[in-house]
Amino acid sequence: MDVLINVFVALHVIGIAALLGGFLTQMKAMGEGTARFGPAMLHGALTMLVTGVALVGLNQADDQAVNNVKIGVKLAILVVVLGLVYVKRDEERVDKAVFGAVGGLTAANVFIATLWT
Ligand code: HEM
């Protein structure tokens, strides 16, 4: 079970890489108002949701304690991120504030995941 959980943590990290990487590589474009939510960001956000839910199930099946409040906060933030990216996925220019919000909320989730012990 440990190996399976670690595989899903790895997939979870790959999801963060796609979502946050998509944001970080477009910060200059964001400043110019020309950034857009590419497929990597959408698929990264979806990967976070699927692997996150799987991790909750796997940890519970393995009798490992899951911090439900922390997971709930992460889930709520991701739902906002996923909603924004999904709704605006076809827009060629995403507003600076909306694009920045997705990057900021994703970074916040990384800190919640790592600092909230
Ligand atoms: C953008 C959204 C998210 C980010 C950036 C993120 C980030 C992370 C990171 C960096 C870890 C590994 C660090 C650790 O084990 O403490 C992790 C673990 C985990 N994540 Fe996420 N996560 C996100 C969304 C979610 C969602 C939506 C769920 C559940 C519905 C979830 C459930 C979990 C679980 C169960 C673990 C392993 C157990 C734990 O230590 O908390 N994550 N996440």
Short mmCIF file of C-alpha atoms and ligand atoms in Angstrom, two decimals:
data_model
loop_
_atom_site.label_atom_id
_atom_site.label_comp_id
_atom_site.label_asym_id
_atom_site.label_seq_id
_atom_site.Cartn_x
_atom_site.Cartn_y
_atom_site.Cartn_z
CA MET A 1 0.00 0.00 0.00
CA ASP A 2 2.91 2.35 0.81
CA VAL A 3 4.22 2.07 -2.75
CA LEU A 4 0.76 2.81 -4.19
CA ILE A 5 0.35 5.86 -1.94
CA ASN A 6 3.78 7.13 -2.95
CA VAL A 7 2.94 6.62 -6.64
CA PHE A 8 -0.14 8.81 -6.18
CA VAL A 9 1.87 11.44 -4.26
CA ALA A 10 4.25 11.48 -7.27
CA LEU A 11 1.31 11.90 -9.68
CA HIS A 12 0.00 14.65 -7.35
CA VAL A 13 3.35 16.44 -7.63
CA ILE A 14 3.31 16.07 -11.45
CA GLY A 15 -0.12 17.73 -11.37
CA ILE A 16 1.28 20.67 -9.37
CA ALA A 17 4.16 20.94 -11.85
CA ALA A 18 1.76 21.22 -14.80
CA LEU A 19 -0.57 23.70 -13.09
CA LEU A 20 2.02 25.91 -11.39
CA GLY A 21 4.53 25.56 -14.25
CA GLY A 22 1.87 26.78 -16.68
CA PHE A 23 1.43 29.82 -14.48
CA LEU A 24 5.11 30.56 -13.78
CA THR A 25 6.15 30.35 -17.43
CA GLN A 26 3.57 32.99 -18.33
CA MET A 27 4.21 35.59 -15.66
CA LYS A 28 5.68 38.00 -18.20
CA ALA A 29 2.68 37.49 -20.49
CA MET A 30 0.40 37.99 -17.47
CA GLY A 31 1.97 41.41 -16.91
CA GLU A 32 1.21 42.26 -20.54
CA GLY A 33 -2.34 40.89 -20.26
CA THR A 34 -1.71 38.17 -22.86
CA ALA A 35 -1.49 35.07 -20.66
CA ARG A 36 -3.89 32.18 -21.24
CA PHE A 37 -4.85 28.95 -19.49
CA GLY A 38 -3.20 26.32 -21.66
CA PRO A 39 -4.14 22.62 -21.68
CA ALA A 40 -1.33 21.80 -19.22
CA MET A 41 -2.91 24.02 -16.56
CA LEU A 42 -6.37 22.49 -17.04
CA HIS A 43 -5.03 18.94 -17.03
CA GLY A 44 -2.77 19.74 -14.06
CA ALA A 45 -5.75 21.02 -12.05
CA LEU A 46 -7.80 17.92 -12.97
CA THR A 47 -4.86 15.70 -12.02
CA MET A 48 -4.72 17.40 -8.60
CA LEU A 49 -8.38 16.65 -8.01
CA VAL A 50 -8.27 13.00 -9.11
CA THR A 51 -4.98 12.13 -7.35
CA GLY A 52 -5.97 14.11 -4.23
CA VAL A 53 -9.27 12.25 -3.85
CA ALA A 54 -7.44 8.94 -4.50
CA LEU A 55 -4.86 9.83 -1.82
CA VAL A 56 -7.61 10.45 0.74
CA GLY A 57 -9.14 7.04 -0.04
CA LEU A 58 -5.81 5.21 -0.05
CA ASN A 59 -4.71 6.78 3.25
CA GLN A 60 -8.02 5.91 4.89
CA ALA A 61 -7.90 2.35 3.55
CA ASP A 62 -4.40 2.10 5.05
CA ASP A 63 -5.66 3.39 8.44
CA GLN A 64 -3.49 6.53 8.13
CA ALA A 65 -4.89 9.67 9.73
CA VAL A 66 -6.14 12.24 7.20
CA ASN A 67 -6.47 15.88 8.30
CA ASN A 68 -10.00 16.51 7.01
CA VAL A 69 -9.95 20.27 7.68
CA LYS A 70 -6.68 20.70 5.75
CA ILE A 71 -7.94 18.53 2.88
CA GLY A 72 -11.25 20.44 2.88
CA VAL A 73 -9.44 23.79 2.58
CA LYS A 74 -7.20 22.44 -0.21
CA LEU A 75 -10.24 21.03 -2.03
CA ALA A 76 -12.18 24.31 -1.72
CA ILE A 77 -9.24 26.28 -3.14
CA LEU A 78 -8.73 23.79 -5.97
CA VAL A 79 -12.43 23.91 -6.90
CA VAL A 80 -12.11 27.69 -7.37
CA VAL A 81 -8.91 27.24 -9.42
CA LEU A 82 -10.40 24.47 -11.57
CA GLY A 83 -13.59 26.46 -12.13
CA LEU A 84 -11.67 29.53 -13.32
CA VAL A 85 -9.34 27.54 -15.58
CA TYR A 86 -12.21 25.48 -17.04
CA VAL A 87 -14.52 28.41 -17.74
CA LYS A 88 -11.78 30.52 -19.34
CA ARG A 89 -9.89 27.69 -21.11
CA ASP A 90 -10.78 28.97 -24.59
CA GLU A 91 -10.06 32.66 -23.93
CA GLU A 92 -6.96 33.80 -25.77
CA ARG A 93 -6.25 36.57 -23.25
CA VAL A 94 -7.09 36.06 -19.60
CA ASP A 95 -7.41 39.07 -17.35
CA LYS A 96 -4.31 39.75 -15.26
CA ALA A 97 -6.24 39.52 -11.97
CA VAL A 98 -7.88 36.19 -12.81
CA PHE A 99 -4.63 34.64 -14.04
CA GLY A 100 -2.79 35.95 -10.97
CA ALA A 101 -5.50 34.57 -8.68
CA VAL A 102 -5.03 31.06 -10.09
CA GLY A 103 -1.25 31.25 -9.51
CA GLY A 104 -1.64 32.72 -6.03
CA LEU A 105 -4.26 30.18 -4.93
CA THR A 106 -2.18 27.29 -6.27
CA ALA A 107 0.92 28.55 -4.44
CA ALA A 108 -1.23 28.94 -1.30
CA ASN A 109 -2.27 25.28 -1.63
CA VAL A 110 1.38 24.20 -1.83
CA PHE A 111 2.10 26.03 1.45
CA ILE A 112 -1.06 24.65 3.09
CA ALA A 113 -0.01 21.12 2.04
CA THR A 114 3.50 21.47 3.39
CA LEU A 115 3.21 23.80 6.43
CA TRP A 116 -0.10 22.58 7.93
CA THR A 117 1.06 19.52 9.85
C1 HEM B 1 -3.68 22.92 -6.26
C2 HEM B 1 -4.09 22.00 -5.40
C3 HEM B 1 -3.20 21.14 -4.53
C4 HEM B 1 -1.86 21.29 -4.22
C5 HEM B 1 -0.89 22.37 -4.70
C6 HEM B 1 -1.51 20.17 -3.37
C7 HEM B 1 -0.23 19.95 -2.86
C8 HEM B 1 0.17 18.82 -2.17
C9 HEM B 1 1.52 18.50 -1.80
C10 HEM B 1 2.76 19.37 -2.08
C11 HEM B 1 1.48 17.31 -1.14
C12 HEM B 1 2.69 16.52 -0.59
C13 HEM B 1 3.10 17.05 0.73
C14 HEM B 1 2.55 16.26 1.86
O1 HEM B 1 2.47 15.02 1.76
O2 HEM B 1 2.23 16.87 2.89
C15 HEM B 1 0.10 16.86 -1.09
C16 HEM B 1 -0.34 15.72 -0.47
C17 HEM B 1 -1.66 15.34 -0.38
N1 HEM B 1 -2.75 15.97 -0.98
FE1 HEM B 1 -2.69 17.64 -2.09
N2 HEM B 1 -2.62 19.38 -3.17
C18 HEM B 1 -3.67 19.94 -3.86
C19 HEM B 1 -4.97 19.46 -3.91
C20 HEM B 1 -5.44 18.38 -3.20
C21 HEM B 1 -6.83 17.96 -3.15
C22 HEM B 1 -7.96 18.64 -3.91
C23 HEM B 1 -6.88 16.88 -2.32
C24 HEM B 1 -8.05 16.04 -1.89
C25 HEM B 1 -9.28 16.14 -2.30
C26 HEM B 1 -5.54 16.62 -1.85
C27 HEM B 1 -5.18 15.59 -1.00
C28 HEM B 1 -3.89 15.28 -0.61
C29 HEM B 1 -3.53 14.16 0.26
C30 HEM B 1 -4.52 13.18 0.88
C31 HEM B 1 -2.14 14.19 0.39
C32 HEM B 1 -1.24 13.22 1.20
C33 HEM B 1 -1.52 13.29 2.64
C34 HEM B 1 -1.10 14.61 3.29
O3 HEM B 1 0.04 14.70 3.73
O4 HEM B 1 -1.91 15.55 3.38
N3 HEM B 1 -4.70 17.54 -2.41
N4 HEM B 1 -0.68 17.80 -1.72
#
